[in-house]
XYZ file of C-alpha atoms in Angstrom:
703
model
C 22.243 7.627 181.000
C 24.764 6.530 183.688
C 23.815 4.162 186.443
C 20.245 3.840 185.072
C 19.240 2.487 181.829
C 15.668 0.809 181.804
C 14.571 -1.764 179.262
C 11.083 -3.136 180.153
C 9.560 -6.201 178.294
C 5.795 -5.874 177.671
C 3.070 -7.454 175.540
C 3.570 -11.069 174.245
C 0.717 -11.486 171.802
C -0.293 -14.578 170.056
C -0.800 -13.028 166.508
C -0.264 -16.204 164.602
C -3.111 -18.071 166.237
C -5.827 -15.357 166.346
C -8.492 -17.748 168.031
C -6.361 -18.250 171.194
C -4.913 -14.628 170.980
C -3.484 -13.638 174.339
C -1.073 -10.997 175.776
C 1.312 -12.486 178.031
C 1.913 -10.367 181.003
C 5.478 -11.331 182.131
C 6.002 -11.214 185.931
C 9.593 -11.700 187.212
C 8.700 -11.811 190.934
C 8.191 -15.634 191.528
C 11.940 -16.423 191.453
C 13.503 -19.711 192.857
C 16.835 -18.176 194.068
C 16.483 -16.423 197.455
C 17.668 -12.838 197.279
C 20.804 -12.258 199.475
C 21.362 -8.382 199.067
C 19.500 -5.372 199.892
C 20.220 -2.007 198.135
C 18.302 1.026 196.666
C 16.773 -1.039 193.960
C 15.364 -3.644 196.351
C 16.151 -7.255 197.341
C 18.757 -8.646 195.002
C 20.619 -11.820 194.020
C 24.432 -11.706 193.262
C 24.638 -15.010 191.231
C 24.938 -14.788 187.397
C 21.689 -16.855 186.571
C 18.266 -16.503 187.980
C 15.274 -18.967 187.385
C 11.637 -17.850 187.428
C 8.410 -20.023 187.736
C 5.117 -18.849 186.003
C 6.205 -15.758 184.220
C 3.178 -15.894 182.086
C 0.676 -18.104 180.433
C 0.006 -18.892 176.751
C -2.618 -21.173 175.139
C -3.107 -22.836 178.482
C 0.580 -23.462 179.071
C 2.540 -22.139 181.963
C 5.875 -20.466 180.993
C 8.941 -20.560 183.172
C 12.097 -18.481 182.467
C 15.799 -18.533 182.946
C 17.771 -15.373 182.905
C 21.647 -15.613 182.496
C 24.335 -12.966 182.500
C 27.699 -12.969 180.856
C 30.285 -10.169 180.929
C 32.095 -8.840 177.969
C 35.565 -7.208 178.561
C 36.860 -5.676 181.569
C 33.565 -5.482 183.673
C 31.894 -7.089 186.544
C 28.537 -8.345 186.985
C 27.095 -7.520 190.387
C 23.485 -8.471 190.918
C 20.015 -9.119 189.605
C 17.040 -7.330 191.096
C 13.837 -9.304 190.711
C 10.515 -7.491 191.038
C 12.184 -4.112 190.618
C 9.857 -1.175 190.306
C 10.322 2.600 190.127
C 7.663 5.022 190.222
C 3.822 4.807 190.680
C 2.878 4.193 187.049
C 5.399 1.143 186.639
C 3.964 -2.190 187.202
C 5.470 -4.848 189.433
C 7.089 -7.999 188.152
C 10.342 -6.583 186.679
C 13.856 -7.827 186.832
C 16.866 -5.542 186.892
C 20.757 -5.926 187.040
C 23.722 -4.231 187.887
C 27.085 -4.427 186.165
C 30.062 -2.103 186.157
C 33.041 -1.450 183.811
C 36.402 -1.188 185.447
C 38.492 0.498 182.939
C 38.336 3.030 180.054
C 37.238 1.307 176.631
C 34.672 -1.104 175.253
C 33.037 -3.761 177.733
C 29.519 -5.041 178.303
C 26.927 -7.603 179.376
C 25.045 -10.218 177.413
C 21.724 -10.866 179.162
C 19.848 -13.911 177.784
C 16.215 -14.738 178.354
C 15.340 -18.390 177.643
C 11.485 -19.596 177.943
C 10.565 -23.275 178.955
C 7.346 -25.197 179.362
C 6.538 -24.930 183.054
C 3.250 -26.854 182.688
C 2.393 -29.277 185.577
C 5.204 -31.819 185.979
C 7.592 -29.603 183.814
C 7.249 -26.655 186.437
C 10.832 -25.981 187.623
C 12.575 -28.400 185.464
C 13.674 -25.789 182.730
C 14.032 -28.668 180.344
C 11.872 -28.148 177.491
C 12.202 -24.764 175.541
C 8.856 -23.014 174.939
C 8.465 -21.066 171.641
C 6.313 -17.994 172.134
C 4.699 -17.196 168.802
C 4.991 -13.405 169.092
C 6.194 -10.871 171.686
C 7.570 -7.311 172.237
C 10.211 -5.902 174.057
C 10.673 -2.246 174.979
C 14.160 -0.890 175.900
C 14.319 2.312 177.684
C 17.073 4.856 178.372
C 19.745 3.520 176.022
C 20.931 7.149 175.558
C 24.571 7.554 176.384
C 26.360 10.456 177.987
C 29.681 12.219 177.693
C 31.528 9.614 179.932
C 30.211 6.655 178.055
C 28.297 5.341 174.923
C 25.188 3.000 175.432
C 24.116 0.551 172.721
C 22.209 -2.722 172.723
C 22.575 -5.513 170.055
C 19.917 -7.860 169.076
C 20.203 -10.901 166.678
C 17.948 -11.703 163.714
C 18.245 -15.476 164.018
C 16.331 -15.293 167.429
C 13.090 -14.425 165.633
C 13.912 -10.662 165.668
C 11.005 -9.413 163.343
C 10.941 -5.681 163.518
C 11.696 -2.555 165.402
C 10.205 0.967 166.384
C 12.397 3.961 167.622
C 11.121 7.046 169.239
C 9.426 9.583 166.918
C 11.385 12.508 168.165
C 14.359 13.857 166.086
C 16.895 12.863 168.507
C 16.289 9.019 169.037
C 18.176 5.811 168.802
C 19.764 4.810 165.414
C 19.760 1.400 163.934
C 22.796 -0.081 162.122
C 23.025 -3.574 160.657
C 26.107 -5.565 161.330
C 28.494 -6.219 158.142
C 27.463 -9.783 158.140
C 23.874 -9.122 158.366
C 23.146 -11.240 161.469
C 22.502 -8.468 164.216
C 21.397 -4.866 164.468
C 23.012 -2.314 166.900
C 20.825 0.383 168.452
C 22.812 3.381 169.675
C 21.728 6.004 171.952
C 21.637 9.675 170.990
C 24.055 10.797 173.715
C 21.674 12.545 176.117
C 20.064 11.592 179.213
C 16.303 10.730 179.030
C 13.930 9.780 181.676
C 12.153 6.321 181.627
C 9.137 7.733 179.993
C 10.767 9.478 177.107
C 10.843 7.196 173.911
C 13.836 9.299 172.588
C 16.009 6.886 174.358
C 13.829 3.788 173.816
C 13.348 1.201 171.055
C 10.569 -1.451 170.610
C 11.559 -4.950 169.425
C 9.044 -7.488 168.087
C 10.107 -11.131 168.141
C 8.262 -14.205 166.484
C 8.529 -17.972 167.130
C 11.415 -18.030 169.412
C 12.210 -19.528 172.943
C 15.398 -17.303 173.482
C 16.403 -13.540 173.298
C 19.910 -12.286 173.770
C 20.280 -8.682 174.466
C 24.115 -7.562 174.310
C 24.721 -4.430 176.027
C 27.741 -2.636 174.753
C 29.405 0.633 176.211
C 32.575 2.389 175.596
C 33.682 4.092 178.772
C 35.738 7.358 178.330
C 39.184 7.822 179.996
C 37.813 10.678 182.138
C 34.953 8.647 183.629
C 34.993 7.714 187.380
C 35.759 3.990 187.666
C 34.326 1.601 188.471
C 31.442 2.944 186.286
C 28.113 1.202 187.304
C 25.277 0.668 184.884
C 21.808 -0.521 185.919
C 19.117 -2.050 183.566
C 15.682 -3.320 184.154
C 12.979 -5.270 182.168
C 9.279 -5.136 182.653
C 6.398 -7.287 181.446
C 3.613 -4.904 180.843
C 4.633 -1.358 180.671
C 3.817 0.459 177.408
C 4.582 4.051 175.992
C 3.326 5.935 173.059
C 5.283 7.903 170.341
C 7.102 5.149 168.547
C 7.688 5.318 164.714
C 5.872 2.662 162.541
C 7.637 -0.700 162.527
C 10.588 -1.366 160.244
C 11.471 -4.927 159.245
C 14.536 -6.468 160.690
C 15.154 -8.122 157.406
C 14.668 -6.781 153.791
C 14.312 -10.212 152.333
C 12.291 -13.243 153.267
C 11.843 -16.725 151.804
C 8.171 -18.103 151.579
C 6.588 -21.330 150.905
C 4.416 -22.415 147.849
C 1.969 -24.870 149.180
C -1.811 -24.228 148.854
C -2.682 -21.325 151.261
C -4.636 -23.610 153.554
C -1.163 -24.608 154.933
C -0.525 -20.999 155.884
C 1.541 -19.687 152.860
C 0.564 -16.225 152.115
C 1.951 -13.501 154.531
C -1.465 -12.296 155.366
C -2.228 -15.761 156.432
C 0.653 -16.085 158.867
C 2.597 -17.817 156.116
C 5.785 -19.861 156.772
C 8.363 -17.073 156.357
C 12.213 -17.108 156.925
C 14.367 -14.072 157.055
C 17.067 -14.700 154.596
C 20.716 -15.170 155.729
C 23.885 -16.208 153.870
C 24.813 -18.734 156.717
C 21.765 -21.219 156.709
C 19.611 -22.501 154.019
C 18.475 -25.728 152.358
C 20.076 -26.868 149.072
C 22.415 -24.834 147.078
C 20.779 -21.519 147.153
C 17.775 -19.493 148.442
C 16.021 -16.525 146.728
C 13.949 -13.708 147.997
C 10.091 -13.739 147.693
C 7.802 -10.754 148.187
C 5.118 -13.258 149.454
C 4.082 -16.831 149.378
C 3.303 -18.403 145.932
C 0.551 -21.029 146.773
C -0.276 -23.672 144.262
C -1.726 -27.264 144.115
C 1.547 -28.516 142.884
C 3.881 -26.600 145.420
C 5.982 -25.202 142.551
C 5.428 -21.664 142.510
C 8.724 -20.883 144.134
C 10.416 -23.093 141.716
C 8.924 -21.372 138.764
C 9.634 -17.679 139.624
C 12.052 -15.468 137.731
C 14.808 -16.238 140.367
C 14.727 -20.151 139.447
C 14.210 -23.144 141.447
C 15.806 -22.829 144.840
C 13.511 -25.614 146.626
C 16.427 -28.147 146.129
C 17.266 -29.165 149.458
C 15.136 -32.383 150.025
C 15.148 -35.521 147.766
C 13.079 -38.684 148.351
C 15.521 -41.668 148.139
C 12.895 -44.493 148.555
C 9.396 -44.858 147.787
C 6.785 -43.554 150.367
C 4.814 -46.698 151.201
C 1.933 -46.558 153.631
C 3.043 -47.721 157.078
C 6.633 -48.143 156.247
C 10.106 -46.277 156.436
C 11.591 -44.195 153.927
C 14.908 -42.209 153.321
C 15.277 -38.656 152.308
C 18.404 -36.825 151.216
C 18.857 -33.415 152.953
C 21.327 -30.976 151.632
C 21.951 -27.892 153.709
C 24.224 -24.861 153.880
C 24.852 -24.203 157.671
C 23.883 -26.199 160.756
C 20.382 -25.972 162.358
C 17.244 -27.816 163.343
C 14.915 -29.585 160.496
C 11.189 -29.610 161.122
C 8.834 -31.544 158.769
C 5.165 -32.003 158.366
C 3.110 -34.313 156.007
C -0.742 -33.941 155.370
C -1.225 -37.739 155.601
C -5.016 -37.359 155.440
C -4.915 -34.686 152.867
C -7.488 -32.362 154.589
C -5.604 -29.205 153.689
C -3.785 -28.643 157.038
C -0.947 -29.899 159.111
C -2.698 -31.448 162.025
C -1.498 -32.594 165.300
C 0.426 -35.962 164.905
C 1.376 -34.979 161.343
C 5.013 -33.618 162.257
C 7.421 -36.279 160.777
C 10.705 -34.460 161.953
C 11.056 -32.714 165.105
C 14.215 -30.605 165.971
C 16.204 -33.080 163.710
C 19.812 -31.666 163.843
C 21.249 -30.910 160.422
C 24.872 -30.018 159.543
C 26.228 -28.294 156.585
C 26.425 -30.736 153.525
C 24.460 -33.789 152.528
C 22.814 -36.388 155.050
C 20.261 -39.020 154.748
C 17.365 -38.960 157.175
C 14.680 -41.519 157.859
C 11.032 -40.714 158.075
C 7.985 -42.903 158.601
C 4.770 -42.808 156.557
C 1.721 -42.890 158.518
C -0.281 -46.200 158.836
C -3.368 -43.984 157.807
C -1.789 -42.116 155.084
C -3.933 -41.303 151.979
C -2.792 -42.979 148.782
C -1.960 -40.616 146.266
C -0.402 -37.049 146.372
C 0.494 -35.853 149.868
C 1.576 -32.228 150.703
C 4.734 -31.782 152.798
C 6.745 -28.928 154.444
C 10.284 -28.677 155.508
C 11.755 -25.824 157.642
C 15.286 -25.265 158.724
C 16.274 -22.875 161.208
C 18.879 -22.366 164.033
C 15.908 -22.232 166.478
C 14.329 -25.503 167.615
C 10.426 -26.058 168.001
C 9.422 -23.718 165.323
C 5.812 -24.323 164.057
C 4.581 -25.172 160.518
C 3.553 -21.499 160.007
C 4.791 -17.935 160.846
C 8.025 -16.034 160.840
C 11.440 -17.257 161.909
C 14.680 -15.416 161.932
C 16.816 -17.468 159.565
C 16.953 -20.615 157.288
C 14.506 -21.652 154.621
C 11.135 -23.191 154.025
C 10.572 -25.761 151.181
C 7.241 -27.260 150.235
C 6.883 -30.564 148.256
C 4.090 -32.872 147.033
C 5.088 -36.510 147.127
C 3.439 -39.652 146.247
C 2.214 -42.218 148.733
C 1.532 -45.844 147.607
C 0.025 -48.923 149.262
C 2.404 -52.115 149.422
C -0.465 -54.092 150.843
C 0.986 -54.314 154.242
C -0.337 -55.792 157.396
C 0.175 -54.434 160.799
C 0.121 -56.737 164.018
C 0.416 -55.623 167.804
C 1.016 -57.659 170.708
C -1.033 -56.913 173.780
C 0.537 -54.387 176.368
C 3.116 -55.642 179.028
C 4.517 -54.270 182.225
C 7.977 -55.028 183.186
C 9.072 -54.077 186.641
C 12.408 -54.521 188.359
C 14.174 -54.227 191.728
C 17.775 -52.964 190.870
C 19.724 -53.921 193.999
C 20.605 -57.390 192.723
C 22.073 -59.356 194.215
C 20.566 -57.890 197.315
C 16.911 -57.575 197.877
C 16.949 -53.998 198.858
C 13.546 -52.406 199.728
C 11.789 -54.924 197.199
C 9.174 -52.547 196.046
C 9.763 -53.583 192.420
C 9.467 -49.945 191.269
C 12.917 -49.079 190.462
C 12.131 -49.347 186.767
C 8.617 -49.945 185.604
C 8.074 -49.947 181.746
C 4.755 -50.397 179.867
C 5.184 -51.433 176.124
C 4.123 -53.602 173.249
C 5.746 -55.036 170.143
C 4.466 -54.842 166.643
C 5.272 -56.149 163.277
C 4.650 -54.817 159.929
C 4.514 -57.557 157.276
C 3.694 -58.161 153.537
C 3.343 -61.465 151.788
C 4.372 -63.410 154.835
C 7.354 -61.611 155.344
C 8.185 -59.118 158.130
C 9.215 -55.685 156.988
C 9.682 -54.049 160.358
C 9.790 -54.954 163.957
C 8.942 -52.198 166.731
C 8.924 -51.980 170.536
C 7.014 -48.878 171.809
C 6.152 -47.910 175.295
C 6.302 -45.612 178.256
C 8.303 -45.363 181.457
C 5.698 -45.708 184.083
C 7.722 -45.262 187.230
C 11.415 -44.785 188.185
C 12.045 -45.435 192.116
C 15.769 -45.848 191.757
C 18.592 -43.806 193.022
C 21.078 -45.579 190.794
C 21.334 -45.126 187.103
C 19.627 -47.899 185.172
C 19.474 -48.504 181.361
C 16.584 -50.378 179.621
C 16.823 -53.044 176.961
C 15.408 -56.333 175.415
C 16.918 -59.515 174.209
C 15.277 -60.647 170.873
C 15.229 -63.707 168.776
C 14.018 -64.816 165.447
C 16.337 -62.695 163.388
C 20.140 -61.251 163.635
C 21.321 -57.885 163.722
C 22.932 -57.907 160.367
C 19.257 -58.377 158.905
C 18.438 -54.836 159.974
C 18.795 -51.882 157.783
C 20.705 -49.817 160.295
C 20.211 -46.468 158.057
C 16.498 -46.672 158.701
C 16.787 -48.050 162.114
C 15.696 -45.440 164.799
C 15.567 -44.942 168.339
C 13.083 -42.264 169.728
C 12.388 -40.589 173.137
C 9.336 -38.575 173.366
C 8.452 -38.882 169.848
C 11.855 -37.328 168.686
C 14.455 -39.339 166.931
C 17.716 -39.699 168.592
C 19.703 -38.826 165.547
C 22.397 -41.306 164.352
C 21.899 -43.520 167.603
C 21.844 -47.361 167.114
C 19.075 -49.122 168.828
C 21.676 -52.110 169.299
C 24.142 -49.992 171.389
C 22.305 -46.921 172.473
C 25.432 -45.127 170.934
C 26.462 -43.644 167.687
C 25.507 -45.930 164.668
C 29.270 -45.968 163.937
C 30.100 -47.804 167.112
C 29.952 -51.423 166.388
C 27.806 -53.812 168.383
C 29.651 -56.186 170.555
C 28.144 -59.167 168.915
C 26.496 -62.179 170.810
C 22.917 -62.029 171.626
C 20.577 -59.697 169.784
C 20.121 -56.897 172.109
C 18.188 -53.514 171.494
C 18.459 -50.484 173.924
C 15.719 -47.933 174.716
C 17.951 -45.858 177.136
C 21.530 -46.161 178.464
C 20.467 -44.274 181.684
C 17.015 -43.738 182.385
C 17.731 -41.392 185.349
C 19.282 -38.913 182.976
C 16.484 -39.355 180.364
C 13.497 -38.947 182.694
C 12.253 -35.567 184.209
C 12.569 -36.233 188.009
C 10.888 -33.389 189.868
C 13.338 -32.580 192.867
C 10.336 -32.322 195.323
C 9.458 -35.979 194.293
C 13.045 -37.384 194.371
C 11.790 -40.253 192.401
C 9.453 -40.581 189.372
C 5.808 -41.632 190.128
C 6.609 -43.552 193.208
C 6.292 -41.012 195.998
C 2.792 -40.877 197.290
C 3.399 -37.548 199.053
C 4.272 -35.847 195.854
C 1.419 -34.369 193.751
C 0.711 -36.341 190.483
C 0.634 -32.961 188.644
C 4.363 -32.535 189.263
C 4.950 -35.904 187.368
C 2.422 -35.719 184.590
C 5.216 -35.925 181.943
C 6.249 -39.561 181.209
C 9.076 -40.725 179.165
C 7.894 -42.565 175.820
C 10.262 -44.523 173.753
C 10.212 -46.292 170.421
C 12.706 -48.934 168.922
C 12.237 -49.504 165.202
C 13.996 -52.138 163.195
C 13.297 -52.178 159.574
C 14.819 -55.325 157.770
C 17.099 -55.258 154.752
C 15.615 -56.585 151.379
C 16.282 -60.158 151.168
C 16.730 -60.509 154.903
C 13.178 -60.341 156.052
C 12.104 -63.258 158.527
C 8.892 -64.900 158.095
C 5.803 -64.028 160.175
C 5.510 -67.366 161.622
C 9.041 -67.251 163.002
C 8.263 -64.006 164.909
C 4.536 -65.039 166.104
C 3.039 -65.137 168.684
C 4.041 -61.467 169.560
C 4.804 -61.282 173.240
C 6.739 -59.156 175.854
C 10.238 -60.709 174.699
C 13.006 -60.542 177.285
C 13.268 -57.100 178.930
C 16.117 -56.370 181.417
C 17.601 -53.428 183.046
C 21.476 -52.965 183.321
C 23.918 -50.716 185.188
C 24.674 -47.216 183.541
C 28.229 -46.316 182.509
C 31.237 -47.756 184.089
C 32.350 -46.314 187.470
C 28.769 -45.337 188.567
C 27.882 -46.856 191.869
C 25.384 -49.690 191.955
C 25.362 -51.207 195.386
C 27.651 -52.423 198.087
C 27.935 -55.731 196.552
C 30.501 -54.657 193.991
C 33.840 -53.500 194.993
C 34.214 -51.876 191.672
C 31.173 -49.918 190.375
C 29.947 -51.984 187.446
C 28.970 -50.861 183.866
C 26.498 -52.398 181.408
C 27.951 -56.054 182.176
C 25.580 -55.875 185.136
C 22.112 -57.108 183.824
C 19.025 -57.755 185.854
C 16.268 -59.811 183.896
C 12.829 -60.964 184.794
C 12.763 -64.361 186.785
C 14.303 -67.294 185.122
C 15.671 -65.465 182.062
C 19.562 -65.728 182.004
C 21.781 -62.677 181.303
C 22.688 -62.018 177.741
C 26.029 -62.802 176.420
C 26.966 -59.217 177.170
C 26.059 -59.518 180.879
C 29.417 -60.996 181.611
C 29.536 -59.769 185.194
C 26.489 -61.647 186.453
C 27.648 -65.250 186.857
C 30.388 -64.029 189.342
C 27.706 -63.070 191.803
C 25.360 -66.182 191.731
C 24.783 -67.063 195.336
C 25.961 -63.861 196.634
C 23.887 -61.995 199.276
C 20.154 -63.195 198.720
C 20.722 -64.403 195.139
C 19.910 -68.246 194.426
C 20.410 -68.454 190.948
C 21.349 -71.883 189.542
C 22.096 -72.145 185.846
C 21.956 -75.954 186.075
C 18.264 -75.767 186.806
C 17.534 -72.601 184.746
C 16.881 -70.692 187.855
C 17.861 -66.984 187.399
C 17.363 -63.839 189.390
C 15.376 -65.403 192.261
C 15.960 -65.486 196.022
C 16.105 -68.752 198.123
C 12.501 -68.020 198.766
C 11.749 -67.868 194.978
C 11.155 -64.176 194.898
C 12.127 -62.569 191.579
C 14.225 -59.227 191.031
C 12.065 -58.720 187.838
C 8.411 -59.529 186.825
C 6.588 -59.432 183.429
C 2.797 -58.839 183.476
C 0.459 -58.907 180.416
C -1.629 -55.921 181.528
C -1.206 -52.516 183.028
C -0.177 -52.447 186.678
C -0.325 -50.240 189.704
C 3.085 -50.529 191.079
C 3.943 -50.305 194.770
C 4.745 -47.084 196.285
C 8.201 -45.955 197.323
C 9.595 -48.254 199.951
C 6.497 -50.446 200.188
C 7.393 -54.020 199.950
C 5.545 -55.698 197.088
C 4.090 -58.173 199.320
C 2.621 -55.411 201.446
C 1.173 -53.885 198.065
C -0.078 -57.230 196.782
C -0.947 -59.893 199.450
C -1.114 -62.610 197.000
C 2.369 -61.958 195.440
C 4.290 -64.198 197.834
C 2.042 -67.332 197.280
C 2.362 -66.757 193.340
C 5.967 -66.345 193.593
C 6.871 -69.157 195.766
C 4.740 -71.559 193.938
C 6.601 -70.948 190.626
C 3.493 -69.122 189.224
C 1.015 -71.865 189.584
C -1.056 -70.404 192.453
C -2.820 -66.886 192.795
C -2.142 -66.261 189.006
C -4.070 -63.114 189.071
C -2.185 -61.624 192.157
C -1.583 -58.490 190.274
C -5.311 -57.637 190.167
C -5.668 -57.462 193.809
C -3.588 -54.556 195.398
C -3.850 -52.991 198.760
C -4.952 -49.688 197.021
C -3.357 -47.429 199.688
C 0.051 -49.020 199.029
C 0.301 -48.631 195.256
C 0.477 -45.867 192.672
C -2.482 -45.749 190.244
C -1.738 -45.713 186.660
C -4.785 -43.562 186.458
C -2.748 -40.871 188.583
């Protein structure tokens, strides 16, 4: 139908989690961008991208959405129409768009929906994709007419599960692409109104955070030009008279773990639509259903042979230690993995051992960590490869493969020792005092050693960024002693952000593991630029320092972990690393060329370090010594005085407890009246100054 083809989205249902089953009523009315046009469809916006807050709720999570448009061929995108509505029976909360073809021949529009977690502090950040277990989309009036064809293409790898066309004789036709990766729905060539399912198709999607609808049209040579086409999407408008569901894929791969892990199709089993472009190992075969068994070998023993050949354990799985697995894949995607460490028959929260680990075609070695509380003996695992991130341990996805394995966990007799928790806080304007609120970077962390027979097998630093009150970019690192970089098994060493391993990143450089460390002092890096790693709400400007900003907008905090397993034969003694303490934390300027204060005529890079009081820069902080005595700095290497003012005030402090840092622009002396006496005395007076704040001037860690 020329000028108006309507495609509403309706019910999003959580069929995979029946206890919490809900239908998400999508509402595209709470848009961020202001409309700047008025037309017959309603207030509209002419930019290519629109953002929406709170388009729906699922399992207690708020869902935000981003909708993007991209032209195909000789066409022009004109505008979006949020909250479009036509007729008294159509609910509010739609979004429509208008584009036009400019010449005869093929052209079209790619319209992409991306869903994000918009809960509390994530609202409006559009940073963490939200995978919806199941939802339906209904496309209306894809019918065509003499001067143009009308078609819409959908992609299987985006969780496209099934479709239903109209039950009338003249309805849309479905044609799978030659490569098997998409399905094209073509209109019957007759105009139908919005409520007639002859020009409609219902799509069902599962476990995806993205949907791409590719509208394709061929404009006839006798068509008036430009040729405008309008489409709209609805969140809760349903119609009858569809055919029974038809599967989007004829063949699927299932797992073979016991069915308590969700293996059978009837129990929302882990299922992958088979493609020729992405799978684990050398092959994948089709299954009619899951084949559960205590040994997880049902898929290996079926008539099509063993296709669970993508994962190989390279080292023993020892309780509390790291291990290496070999992953062989055909195609690139994301690998998720779970291990039932307590062997209670399910993959519980905290038992995901790989999250969105990037995999490329070929063989790669991937580190995993065995839980400190793992059951000794046989442990059930599941590995799922897909082009979509964030897929769960059960349910359908549009491509890839699932492989289940049982592995043995042994107990090497290890001992795990933790330090107390420390708070490190910095003012980043050295050698100038700045606002001296000591909240530019606030990190809360502890150190851990895993040992056996008096030798340390692994050293860890784990923590949380409590505040970031800086306009500059700052990295975060530690100088360590007691061993050398060459003692560390770099293939097992890992750096994590928010529980996800930063693939192939060296903890010594914060860069690719192939980039050699510059030598000198032993330094580990949690982040090269915290300002890029932390979710900073625009309303708050900073992170957890602005007292006028609701704490709910900043509830998500960045966690980090640096893990250093030692090479066999290079393990330091436990006595050489005890007592465990806060080590030597420091911040450093981000990449070269980024402004870091007026004291520097040339914007510094990582050569600028700021340590806690009286800790010197590392051998890599080569810029620092040139600025001793500049502005308010009174460092004197001859007396081991570093990063202090003439009044003995520090640019960095280390406290052996949690700490309520000063609010933004509040001098630490105003937030903690005893601080100045403690600092000027060299730490001999008012030693518990950090326990006595002026509460109205600080940000509570309970917020």
